[in-house]
Structure formats: structure tokens, C-alpha cells
Coordinates of C-alpha atoms in Angstrom, one line a residue:
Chain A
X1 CA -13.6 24.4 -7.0
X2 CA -14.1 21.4 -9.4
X3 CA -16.3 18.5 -9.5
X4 CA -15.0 15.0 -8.4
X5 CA -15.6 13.7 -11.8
X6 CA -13.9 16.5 -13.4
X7 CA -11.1 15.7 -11.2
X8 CA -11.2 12.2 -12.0
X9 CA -11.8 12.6 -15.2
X10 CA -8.8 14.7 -16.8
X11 CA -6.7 11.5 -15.7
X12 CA -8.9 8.9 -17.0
X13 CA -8.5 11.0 -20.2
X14 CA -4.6 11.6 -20.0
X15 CA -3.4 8.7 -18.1
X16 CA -2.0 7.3 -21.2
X17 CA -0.2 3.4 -20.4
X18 CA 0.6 4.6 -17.0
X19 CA -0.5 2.7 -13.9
X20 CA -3.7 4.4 -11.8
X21 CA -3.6 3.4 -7.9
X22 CA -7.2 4.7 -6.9
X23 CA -9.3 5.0 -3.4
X24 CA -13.1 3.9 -3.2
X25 CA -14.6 7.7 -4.7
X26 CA -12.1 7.7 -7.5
X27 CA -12.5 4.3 -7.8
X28 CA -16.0 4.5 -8.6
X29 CA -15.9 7.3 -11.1
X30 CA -13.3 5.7 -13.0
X31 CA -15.3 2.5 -12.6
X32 CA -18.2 4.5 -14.7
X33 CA -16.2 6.4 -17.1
X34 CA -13.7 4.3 -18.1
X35 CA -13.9 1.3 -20.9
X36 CA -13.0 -2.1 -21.3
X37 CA -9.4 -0.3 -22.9
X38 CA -9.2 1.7 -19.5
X39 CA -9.8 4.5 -21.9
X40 CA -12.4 7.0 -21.2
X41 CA -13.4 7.6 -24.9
X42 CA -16.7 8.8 -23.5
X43 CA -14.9 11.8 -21.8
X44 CA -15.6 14.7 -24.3
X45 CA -13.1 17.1 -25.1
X46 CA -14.7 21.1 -24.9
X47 CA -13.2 23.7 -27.2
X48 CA -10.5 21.5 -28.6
X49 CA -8.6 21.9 -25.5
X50 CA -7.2 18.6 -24.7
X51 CA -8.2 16.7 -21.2
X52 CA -10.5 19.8 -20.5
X53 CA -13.5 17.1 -18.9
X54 CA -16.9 19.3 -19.0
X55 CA -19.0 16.7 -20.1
X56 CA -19.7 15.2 -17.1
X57 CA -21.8 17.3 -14.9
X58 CA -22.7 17.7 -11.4
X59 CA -25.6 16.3 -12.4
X60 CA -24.7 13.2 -12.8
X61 CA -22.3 13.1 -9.9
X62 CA -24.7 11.5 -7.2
X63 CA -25.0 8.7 -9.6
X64 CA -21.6 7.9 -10.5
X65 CA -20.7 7.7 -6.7
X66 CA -23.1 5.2 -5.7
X67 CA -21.9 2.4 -6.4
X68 CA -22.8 0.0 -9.6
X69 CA -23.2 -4.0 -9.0
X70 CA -22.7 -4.0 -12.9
X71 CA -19.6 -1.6 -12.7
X72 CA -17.9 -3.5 -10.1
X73 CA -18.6 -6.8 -11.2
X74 CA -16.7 -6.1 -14.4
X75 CA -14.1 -4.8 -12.8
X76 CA -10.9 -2.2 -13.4
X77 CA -9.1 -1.8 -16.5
X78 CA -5.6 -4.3 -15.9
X79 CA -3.7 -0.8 -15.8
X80 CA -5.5 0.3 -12.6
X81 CA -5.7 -1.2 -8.8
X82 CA -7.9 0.4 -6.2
X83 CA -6.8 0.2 -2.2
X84 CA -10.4 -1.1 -1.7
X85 CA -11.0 -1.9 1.1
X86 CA -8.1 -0.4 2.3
X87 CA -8.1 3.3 3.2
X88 CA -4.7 5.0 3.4
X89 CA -2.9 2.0 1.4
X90 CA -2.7 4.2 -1.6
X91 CA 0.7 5.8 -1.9
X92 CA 2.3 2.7 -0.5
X93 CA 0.8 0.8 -2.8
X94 CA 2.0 3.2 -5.8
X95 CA 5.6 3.5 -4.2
X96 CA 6.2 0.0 -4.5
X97 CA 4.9 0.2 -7.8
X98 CA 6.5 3.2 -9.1
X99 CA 9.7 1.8 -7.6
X100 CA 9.3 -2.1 -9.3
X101 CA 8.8 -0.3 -12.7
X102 CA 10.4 2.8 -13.3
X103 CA 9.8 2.9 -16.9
X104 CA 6.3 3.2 -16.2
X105 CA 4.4 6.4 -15.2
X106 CA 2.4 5.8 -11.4
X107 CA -1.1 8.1 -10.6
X108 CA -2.4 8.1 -7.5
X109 CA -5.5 9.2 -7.0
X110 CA -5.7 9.8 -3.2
X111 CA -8.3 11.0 -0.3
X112 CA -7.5 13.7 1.9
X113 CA -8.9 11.0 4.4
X114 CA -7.3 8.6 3.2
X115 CA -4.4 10.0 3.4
X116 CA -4.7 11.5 6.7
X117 CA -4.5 8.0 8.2
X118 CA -1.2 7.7 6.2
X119 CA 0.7 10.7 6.5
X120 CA 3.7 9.4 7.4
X121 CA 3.6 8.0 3.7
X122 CA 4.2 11.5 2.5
X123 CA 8.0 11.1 3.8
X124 CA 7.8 7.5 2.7
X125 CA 7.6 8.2 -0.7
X126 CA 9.7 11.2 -0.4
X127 CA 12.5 9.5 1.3
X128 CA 12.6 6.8 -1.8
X129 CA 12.2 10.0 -4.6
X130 CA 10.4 7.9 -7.0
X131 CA 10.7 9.8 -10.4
X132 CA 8.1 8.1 -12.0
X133 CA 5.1 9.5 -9.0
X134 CA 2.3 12.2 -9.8
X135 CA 0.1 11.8 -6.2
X136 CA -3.1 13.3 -6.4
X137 CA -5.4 14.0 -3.5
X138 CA -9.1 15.0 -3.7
X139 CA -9.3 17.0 -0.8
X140 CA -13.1 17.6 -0.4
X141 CA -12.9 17.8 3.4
X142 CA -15.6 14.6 3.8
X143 CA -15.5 10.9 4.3
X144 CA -18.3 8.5 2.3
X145 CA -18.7 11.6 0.2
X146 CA -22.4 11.7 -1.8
X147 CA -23.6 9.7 0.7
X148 CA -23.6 11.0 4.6
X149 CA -20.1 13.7 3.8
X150 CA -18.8 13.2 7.3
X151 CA -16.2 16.1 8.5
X152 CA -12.6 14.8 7.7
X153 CA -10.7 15.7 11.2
X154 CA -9.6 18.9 9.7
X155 CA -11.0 20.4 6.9
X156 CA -8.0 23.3 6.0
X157 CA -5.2 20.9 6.0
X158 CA -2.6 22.3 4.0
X159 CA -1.5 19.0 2.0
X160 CA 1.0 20.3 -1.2
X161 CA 2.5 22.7 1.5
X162 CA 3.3 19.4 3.8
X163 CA 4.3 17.2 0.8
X164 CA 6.7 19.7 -0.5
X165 CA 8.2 20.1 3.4
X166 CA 8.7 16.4 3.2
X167 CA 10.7 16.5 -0.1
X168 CA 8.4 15.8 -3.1
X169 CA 9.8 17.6 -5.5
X170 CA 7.2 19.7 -6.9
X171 CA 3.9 20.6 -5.1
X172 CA 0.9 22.3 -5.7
X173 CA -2.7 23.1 -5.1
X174 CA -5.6 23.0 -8.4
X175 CA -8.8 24.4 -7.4
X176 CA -10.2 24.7 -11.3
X177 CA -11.0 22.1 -13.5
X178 CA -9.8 23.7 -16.5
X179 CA -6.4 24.3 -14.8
X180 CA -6.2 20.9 -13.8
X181 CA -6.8 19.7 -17.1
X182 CA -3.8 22.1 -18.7
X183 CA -1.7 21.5 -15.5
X184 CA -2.3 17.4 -16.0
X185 CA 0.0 16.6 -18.8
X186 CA 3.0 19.0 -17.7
X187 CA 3.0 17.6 -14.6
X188 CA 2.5 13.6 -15.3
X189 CA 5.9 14.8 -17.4
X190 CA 8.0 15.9 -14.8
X191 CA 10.3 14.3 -12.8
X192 CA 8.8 13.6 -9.3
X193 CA 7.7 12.6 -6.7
X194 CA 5.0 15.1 -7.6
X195 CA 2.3 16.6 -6.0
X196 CA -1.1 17.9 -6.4
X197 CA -4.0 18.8 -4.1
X198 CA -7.1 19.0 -6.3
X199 CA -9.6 21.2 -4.1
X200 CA -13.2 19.4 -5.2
X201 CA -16.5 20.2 -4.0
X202 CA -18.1 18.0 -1.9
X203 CA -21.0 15.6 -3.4
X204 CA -24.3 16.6 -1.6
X205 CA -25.0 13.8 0.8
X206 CA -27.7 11.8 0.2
X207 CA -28.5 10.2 3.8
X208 CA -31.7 11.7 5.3
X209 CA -34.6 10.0 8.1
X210 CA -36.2 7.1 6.2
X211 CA -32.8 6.8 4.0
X212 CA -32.0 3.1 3.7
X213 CA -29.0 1.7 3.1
X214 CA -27.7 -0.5 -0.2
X215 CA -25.4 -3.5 0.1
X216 CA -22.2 -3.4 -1.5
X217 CA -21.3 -5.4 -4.2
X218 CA -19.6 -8.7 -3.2
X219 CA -16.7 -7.7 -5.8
X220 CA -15.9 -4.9 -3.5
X221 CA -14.2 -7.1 -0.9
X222 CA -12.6 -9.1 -3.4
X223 CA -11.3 -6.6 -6.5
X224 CA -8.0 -5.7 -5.3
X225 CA -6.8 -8.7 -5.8
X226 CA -8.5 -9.6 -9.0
X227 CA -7.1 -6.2 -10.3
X228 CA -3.2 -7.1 -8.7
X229 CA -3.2 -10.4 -10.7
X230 CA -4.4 -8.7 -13.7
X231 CA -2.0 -5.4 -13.5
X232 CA 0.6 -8.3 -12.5
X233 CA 0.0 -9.7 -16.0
X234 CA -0.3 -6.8 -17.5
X235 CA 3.0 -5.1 -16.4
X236 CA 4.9 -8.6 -17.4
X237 CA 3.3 -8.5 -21.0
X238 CA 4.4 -5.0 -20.7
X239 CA 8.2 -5.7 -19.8
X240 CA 8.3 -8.4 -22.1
Chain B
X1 CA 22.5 -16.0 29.9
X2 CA 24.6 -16.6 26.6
X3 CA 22.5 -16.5 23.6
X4 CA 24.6 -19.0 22.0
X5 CA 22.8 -21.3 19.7
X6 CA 19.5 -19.3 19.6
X7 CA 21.1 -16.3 18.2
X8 CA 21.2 -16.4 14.2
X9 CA 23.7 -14.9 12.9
X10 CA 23.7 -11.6 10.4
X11 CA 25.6 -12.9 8.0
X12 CA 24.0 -16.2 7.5
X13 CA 20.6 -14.4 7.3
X14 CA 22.3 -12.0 4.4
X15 CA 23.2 -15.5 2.5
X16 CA 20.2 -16.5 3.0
X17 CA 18.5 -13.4 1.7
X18 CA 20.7 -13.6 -1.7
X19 CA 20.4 -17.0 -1.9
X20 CA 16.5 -16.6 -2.4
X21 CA 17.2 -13.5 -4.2
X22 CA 15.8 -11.0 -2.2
X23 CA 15.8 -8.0 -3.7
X24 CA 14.0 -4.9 -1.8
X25 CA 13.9 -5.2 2.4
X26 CA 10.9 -2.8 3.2
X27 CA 11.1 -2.5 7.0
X28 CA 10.0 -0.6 10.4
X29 CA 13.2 -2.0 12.2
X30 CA 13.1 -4.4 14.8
X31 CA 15.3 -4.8 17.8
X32 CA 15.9 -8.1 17.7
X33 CA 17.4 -8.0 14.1
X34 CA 19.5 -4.9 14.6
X35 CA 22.1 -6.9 13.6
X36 CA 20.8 -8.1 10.5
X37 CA 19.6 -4.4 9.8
X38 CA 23.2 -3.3 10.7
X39 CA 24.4 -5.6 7.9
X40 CA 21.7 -4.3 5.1
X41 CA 22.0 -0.7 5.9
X42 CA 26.2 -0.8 5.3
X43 CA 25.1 -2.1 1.7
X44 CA 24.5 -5.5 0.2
X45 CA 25.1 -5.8 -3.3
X46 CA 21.4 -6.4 -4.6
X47 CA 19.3 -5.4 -2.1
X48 CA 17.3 -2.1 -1.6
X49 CA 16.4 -1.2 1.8
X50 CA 13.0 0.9 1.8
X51 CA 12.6 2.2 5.6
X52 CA 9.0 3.2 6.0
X53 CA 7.0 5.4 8.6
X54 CA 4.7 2.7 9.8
X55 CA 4.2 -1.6 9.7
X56 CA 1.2 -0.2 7.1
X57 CA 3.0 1.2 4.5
X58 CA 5.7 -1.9 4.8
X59 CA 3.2 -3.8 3.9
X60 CA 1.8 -1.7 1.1
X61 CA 4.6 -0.6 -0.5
X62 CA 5.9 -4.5 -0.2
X63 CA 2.8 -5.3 -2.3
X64 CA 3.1 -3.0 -5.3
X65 CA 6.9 -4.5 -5.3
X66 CA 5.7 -7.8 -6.1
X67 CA 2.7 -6.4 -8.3
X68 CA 5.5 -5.2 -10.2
X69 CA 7.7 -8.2 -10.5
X70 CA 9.7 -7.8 -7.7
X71 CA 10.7 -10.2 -4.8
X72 CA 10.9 -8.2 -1.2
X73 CA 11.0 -8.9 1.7
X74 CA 9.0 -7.5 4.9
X75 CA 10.6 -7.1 8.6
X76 CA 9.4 -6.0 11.7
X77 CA 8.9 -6.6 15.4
X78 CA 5.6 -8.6 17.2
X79 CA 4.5 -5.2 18.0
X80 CA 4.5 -3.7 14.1
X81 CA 2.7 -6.9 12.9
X82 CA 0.0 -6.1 15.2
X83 CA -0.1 -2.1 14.6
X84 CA -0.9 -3.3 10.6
X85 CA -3.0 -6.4 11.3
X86 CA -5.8 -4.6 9.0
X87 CA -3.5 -4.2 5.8
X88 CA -2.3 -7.3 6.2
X89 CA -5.5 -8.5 6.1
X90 CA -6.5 -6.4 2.9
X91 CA -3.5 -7.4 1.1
X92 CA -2.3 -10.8 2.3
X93 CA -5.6 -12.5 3.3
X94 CA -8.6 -10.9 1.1
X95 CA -6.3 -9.9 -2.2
X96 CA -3.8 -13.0 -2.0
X97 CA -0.7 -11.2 -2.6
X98 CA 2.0 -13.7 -1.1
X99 CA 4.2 -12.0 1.3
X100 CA 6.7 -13.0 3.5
X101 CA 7.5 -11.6 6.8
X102 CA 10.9 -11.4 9.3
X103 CA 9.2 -10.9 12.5
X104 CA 11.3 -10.6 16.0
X105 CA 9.9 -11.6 18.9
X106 CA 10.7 -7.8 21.0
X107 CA 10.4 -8.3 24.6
X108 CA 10.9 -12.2 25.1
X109 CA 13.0 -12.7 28.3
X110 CA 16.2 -14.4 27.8
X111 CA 15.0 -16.8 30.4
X112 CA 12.2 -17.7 28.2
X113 CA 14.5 -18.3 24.8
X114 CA 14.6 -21.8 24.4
X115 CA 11.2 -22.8 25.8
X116 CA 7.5 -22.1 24.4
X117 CA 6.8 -18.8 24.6
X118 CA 3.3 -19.0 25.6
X119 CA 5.7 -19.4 28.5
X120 CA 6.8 -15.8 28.6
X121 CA 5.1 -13.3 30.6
X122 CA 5.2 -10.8 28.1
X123 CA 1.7 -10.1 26.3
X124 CA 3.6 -9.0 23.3
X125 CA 5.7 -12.5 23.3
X126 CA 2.9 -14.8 23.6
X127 CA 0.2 -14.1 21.8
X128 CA 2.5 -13.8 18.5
X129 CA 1.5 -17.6 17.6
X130 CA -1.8 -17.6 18.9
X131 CA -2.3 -14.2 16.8
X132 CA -1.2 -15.7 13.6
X133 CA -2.6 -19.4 13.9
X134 CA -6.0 -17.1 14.7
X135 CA -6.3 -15.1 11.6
X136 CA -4.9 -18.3 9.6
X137 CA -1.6 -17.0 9.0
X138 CA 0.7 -19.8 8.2
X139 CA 4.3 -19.2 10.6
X140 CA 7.9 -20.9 11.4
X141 CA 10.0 -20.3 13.8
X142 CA 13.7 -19.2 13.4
X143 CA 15.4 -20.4 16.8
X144 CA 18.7 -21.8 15.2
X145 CA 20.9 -20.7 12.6
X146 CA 19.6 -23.9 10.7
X147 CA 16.3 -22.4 10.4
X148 CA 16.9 -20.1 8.0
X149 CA 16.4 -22.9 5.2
X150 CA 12.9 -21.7 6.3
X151 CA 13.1 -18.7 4.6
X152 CA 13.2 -20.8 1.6
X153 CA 10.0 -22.3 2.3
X154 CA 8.4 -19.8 3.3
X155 CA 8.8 -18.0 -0.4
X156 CA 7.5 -21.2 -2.0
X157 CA 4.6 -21.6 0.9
X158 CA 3.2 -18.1 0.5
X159 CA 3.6 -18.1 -3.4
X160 CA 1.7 -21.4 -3.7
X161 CA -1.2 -20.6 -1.1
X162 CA -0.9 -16.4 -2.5
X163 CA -0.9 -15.7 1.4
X164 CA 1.5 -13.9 4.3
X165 CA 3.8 -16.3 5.7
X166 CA 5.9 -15.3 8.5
X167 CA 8.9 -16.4 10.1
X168 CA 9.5 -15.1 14.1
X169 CA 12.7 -14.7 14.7
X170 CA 12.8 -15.6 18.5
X171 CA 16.4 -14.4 19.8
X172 CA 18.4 -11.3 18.9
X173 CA 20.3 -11.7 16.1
X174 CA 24.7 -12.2 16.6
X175 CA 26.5 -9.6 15.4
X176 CA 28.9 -11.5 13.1

């Protein structure tokens, strides 16, 4: 299996100009590794091979999940919106992007639990066939992963196999980082809807007796639609 | 009980749609606008009709529309805007992305058309306007053909306040 921030990684790396629709653990990684440019310059290349994300370690990995007052007061890159707080409103939220621009190439970066609550979005987007669509899913089989990793409802759901049953064009299942980050590229190309289950290990939990609890950042309830005006802007500029 | 002048026509809601140009319908249908439905899914020039599994994803996908430059617009029935109360919420209320809604009133006896319907016996029916005044979501009602200027408004409403607006449509729609 990879890491989460491998998996979050290799897009922050290969995204290019294309519009990221992220949930809370993505949202945080990216929110770490990204820069003011929404490129992740700090994302090391290994071996030359392109998009292969090794720098970033386990490690570091309880870190970049908790979440950063300074991180989320500056905000996402204008080419990125996360469904916070919003779990499940991912895919729709990338649909009716994907749909408004099609010139434009829409990531999600999905939960499994997330997505769970939304399944019914899988046939959604694969009724419309968006062309312009790469969903991803981090299926780690918890819910506030690095912090208590609660049991999703099931922890063997079989998500590419369900996507491709409800007409996405292309789906398949990564469980490598370095086949995630050659895989990336060729299928960000492709003509979707496309999908990809990314199998990641799940962040050790961090909860214990005498663990206390941190208050979110106020800019958590309020980002989404800081980032919407900004992508809004961005996307106009981007038309114009 | 004729519906007569409580039941807005299909075709005038279409002009109406074109005239504030509409140009995606992302919908759960509704029984009381299976008219208006009728009218969309034979084809109007302009228009994409997105049919989603849930009043969530309506409201979702309706979202990244307009983040993209587009203008939809969102129906459903009383009971859909309750199943997706939390996404509006998320989007409408907390990230100010205006939205306007075409919601019919399922359930309402006929008996009750034309008087309040915190009149009708039906839970679903009455608490639509207690609901919305609750959670500060500003609403009209469309109860004559001569309504629909509302719709108008409604655009203009939730684009200056960046908010949900809604419009309950309270008698099924004529099939003309």
C-alpha cells in the first residue's frame, strides 16, 4: 500500500492547470505541500522518474494531517476547492465543474467515506460521461484518519469494480505509490469519466486516555467558499 | 376540484426559464412539475437536464455549475429539500454560492390550494415555509401563472445576498 501523502502527492505534482476538488484528509496534505502557485515544488522527484513522490515520508504523515491554523488560514491555491465541511459533496461538486468547463481537466480526490454516503454519485457522473473527470478515492478503510481511524461501514468495498458497473469508462485499483505516480499522467490523459481506487495505509491514530482535543481553525467552516469565489475568478481569467 | 388558475402552466415556466437564460436544470423530479419535466426532457433548445441520484448531489453538482460560469437551475419536491438540508447549508448558507430552487409543494390537498398551507394537514405541506423562514432562507410562492416574474427575482435576490432562494410551486403544473 501507499502513504496518503504519496497518494496526494503525485497529483499535487502532476495536476498541471487542472481544477483539484478535495475532501478534509486530502485537503490537508495539499494544504501542507502545496505553494502559493498551487505547485508543490517542494515534492522531490526520486530517480528522475517524474511524479514518483518519496520525499515525503510516513514520518511526517501524523503531522501533515493535523490540521495547521497557519495552513488554513492561507488558504487553497484558486485552482483547488475542498467539500469542507461537506462529506460526500465531492464528485458532485467536480461534475458540475467538469461539465461548466470542458476544456479544463477536473481531480477529485475522494474518501471511501465520503463517498460511501454518495454512492449514488457514481451513476451521477456516469450518466453525464464527463470526459474531462479523473475521480480518485483514498480508500483507507477509516473515518478522521491519524486521529481516532474509525471503521468505515465496510472495509473491502470493491469501488473501481462498482464505478466501472456504473459506466465510467475506465476503472482501476493502485495499491503502489510508484505505480500511481507512472499510472497518474496516462490516466489524467484519457478520456473519462475515469476511475481510480488508491489503496493507502491508514495513519496510526493518535487518540488515546488523556488525549485532548484541538479546535479547528475558524477558516475551516468558512473556506469553501473563499476558495469557490477565488476558482470562480480564476476559471473566468482562465476563459478569457 | 379544477385546478384552474393555480395551475402554472409548462410552457410559460419554459419561457420563463429561457427568458432568464437558464441553462442546466439539475433535478430529483418532483410530482407536481411533471409537466414542466415532461416539457424539458422532450428537449429545449439551450437547456441541459442533469437528473441526479439524490436532492444532495442536485445541489452539489448545481454548485460547481455556477463555480464554472454557468447559470442552473435546481428542482425538486418539499420532501428532496428536506432529505439535503445539510448541503444546502454547506453550499448555500456557509459558502454563499447563490442558488435558486423550483420546489413543489408534493402532498398539498387540492382542498387546501388556494388557502395558507399551514392550513394543510400534511406535515410535508406545512412546514415548507416555516422550514425555510427557519434556517433564513429567503422564498416566494408560485400560485399563479403571473408568478413566474418571480423567478426573475429570485436570480437577482440570491446573486445579490450569494444565498439559496426558493420558489414553491404550490399546485401541479398544467400540461399545456
Amino acid at each position: 500500500m501507499m502513504n496518503f501523502v504519496q497518494a496526494v502527492g503525485v497529483v499535487a505534482k502532476g495536476k498541471g492547470d487542472g481544477i483539484v476538488v478535495a475532501t478534509m484528509g486530502a485537503m490537508f496534505i495539499f494544504d501542507r505541500i502545496e505553494g502559493a502557485d498551487g505547485n508543490a515544488n517542494g515534492v522531490p522527484l526520486v530517480s528522475g522518474k517524474a511524479g514518483l513522490v518519496l520525499g515525503l515520508g510516513v514520518a511526517k504523515i501524523k503531522t501533515v494531517l493535523k490540521p495547521a491554523h497557519a495552513e488554513a488560514a492561507k488558504g487553497s491555491f484558486a485552482g483547488r476547492i475542498n467539500s469542507v465541511p461537506l462529506m460526500g459533496g465531492a464528485a458532485g461538486l467536480a461534475l458540475g465543474l467538469a461539465l461548466a468547463r470542458p476544456d479544463k481537466k477536473v481531480i477529485v480526490m475522494d474518501g471511501d467515506a465520503s463517498l460511501l454516503m454518495e454512492l449514488g454519485g457514481l451513476a451521477t457522473v456516469a450518466q453525464q460521461a464527463p470526459k474531462n473527470l479523473l475521480h480518485c478515492v483514498v480508500h483507507n478503510g477509516t473515518q478522521f484518519t491519524g486521529l481516532d481511524n474509525m471503521s468505515t461501514p465496510t472495509s473491502d468495498f470493491q469501488f473501481a469494480e462498482v464505478a466501472l458497473k456504473c459506466g465510467y469508462v475506465h476503472a482501476e485499483r493502485i495499491a503502489d505509490g510508484a505505480t500511481w505516480a507512472e499510472r497518474f499522467p496516462l490516466l489524467l490523459a484519457m478520456n473519462g469519466p475515469v476511475f481510480v481506487e488508491l489503496m493507502v495505509e491508514p495513519v496510526p491514530k493518535q487518540t488515546k486516555d488523556g488525549f485532548e482535543a484541538w479546535e479547528l481553525p475558524a477558516n475551516q467552516y468558512t473556506r469553501m467558499g473563499d476558495e469557490a469565489l477565488a476558482l470562480q475568478d480564476w476559471l473566468a481569467q482562465d476563459a478569457a | 376540484m379544477s385546478l384552474g388558475e393555480f395551475s402554472i402552466s409548462a410552457s410559460a415556466c419554459v419561457k420563463a426559464l429561457t427568458r432568464n437564460q437558464i441553462d442546466h436544470v439539475v433535478t430529483v423530479p418532483d410530482w407536481i412539475q411533471l409537466s414542466l419535466h415532461d416539457r424539458l426532457n422532450k428537449g429545449v433548445e439551450s437547456i441541459r437536464v442533469i437528473n441526479a441520484c439524490n436532492e444532495n448531489q442536485v445541489v452539489t453538482v448545481a454548485a460547481g455549475l455556477t463555480i464554472g460560469g454557468k447559470r442552473p437551475l435546481v428542482m425538486m419536491q418539499n420532501q428532496g429539500l428536506y432529505n439535503c438540508f445539510n448541503t444546502l447549508r454547506a453550499v448555500c448558507l456557509d459558502a454563499h454560492i447563490p442558488m435558486v430552487f423550483l420546489v413543489g409543494q408534493f402532498g398539498r390537498e387540492f382542498s387546501n390550494i388556494g388557502h395558507p398551507t399551514s392550513e394543510s394537514a400534511r406535515s410535508m405541506v406545512r412546514i415548507a415555509e416555516p422550514f425555510l423562514a427557519s434556517i433564513g432562507v429567503p422564498y416566494h410562492l408560485l400560485d399563479k401563472e403571473e408568478d413566474l416574474m418571480k423567478l426573475d427575482q429570485a436570480y437577482e435576490q440570491a446573486q445579490q445576498q450569494r444565498t439559496a432562494v426558493v420558489l414553491l410551486v404550490g399546485a401541479p403544473m398544467a400540461w399545456r
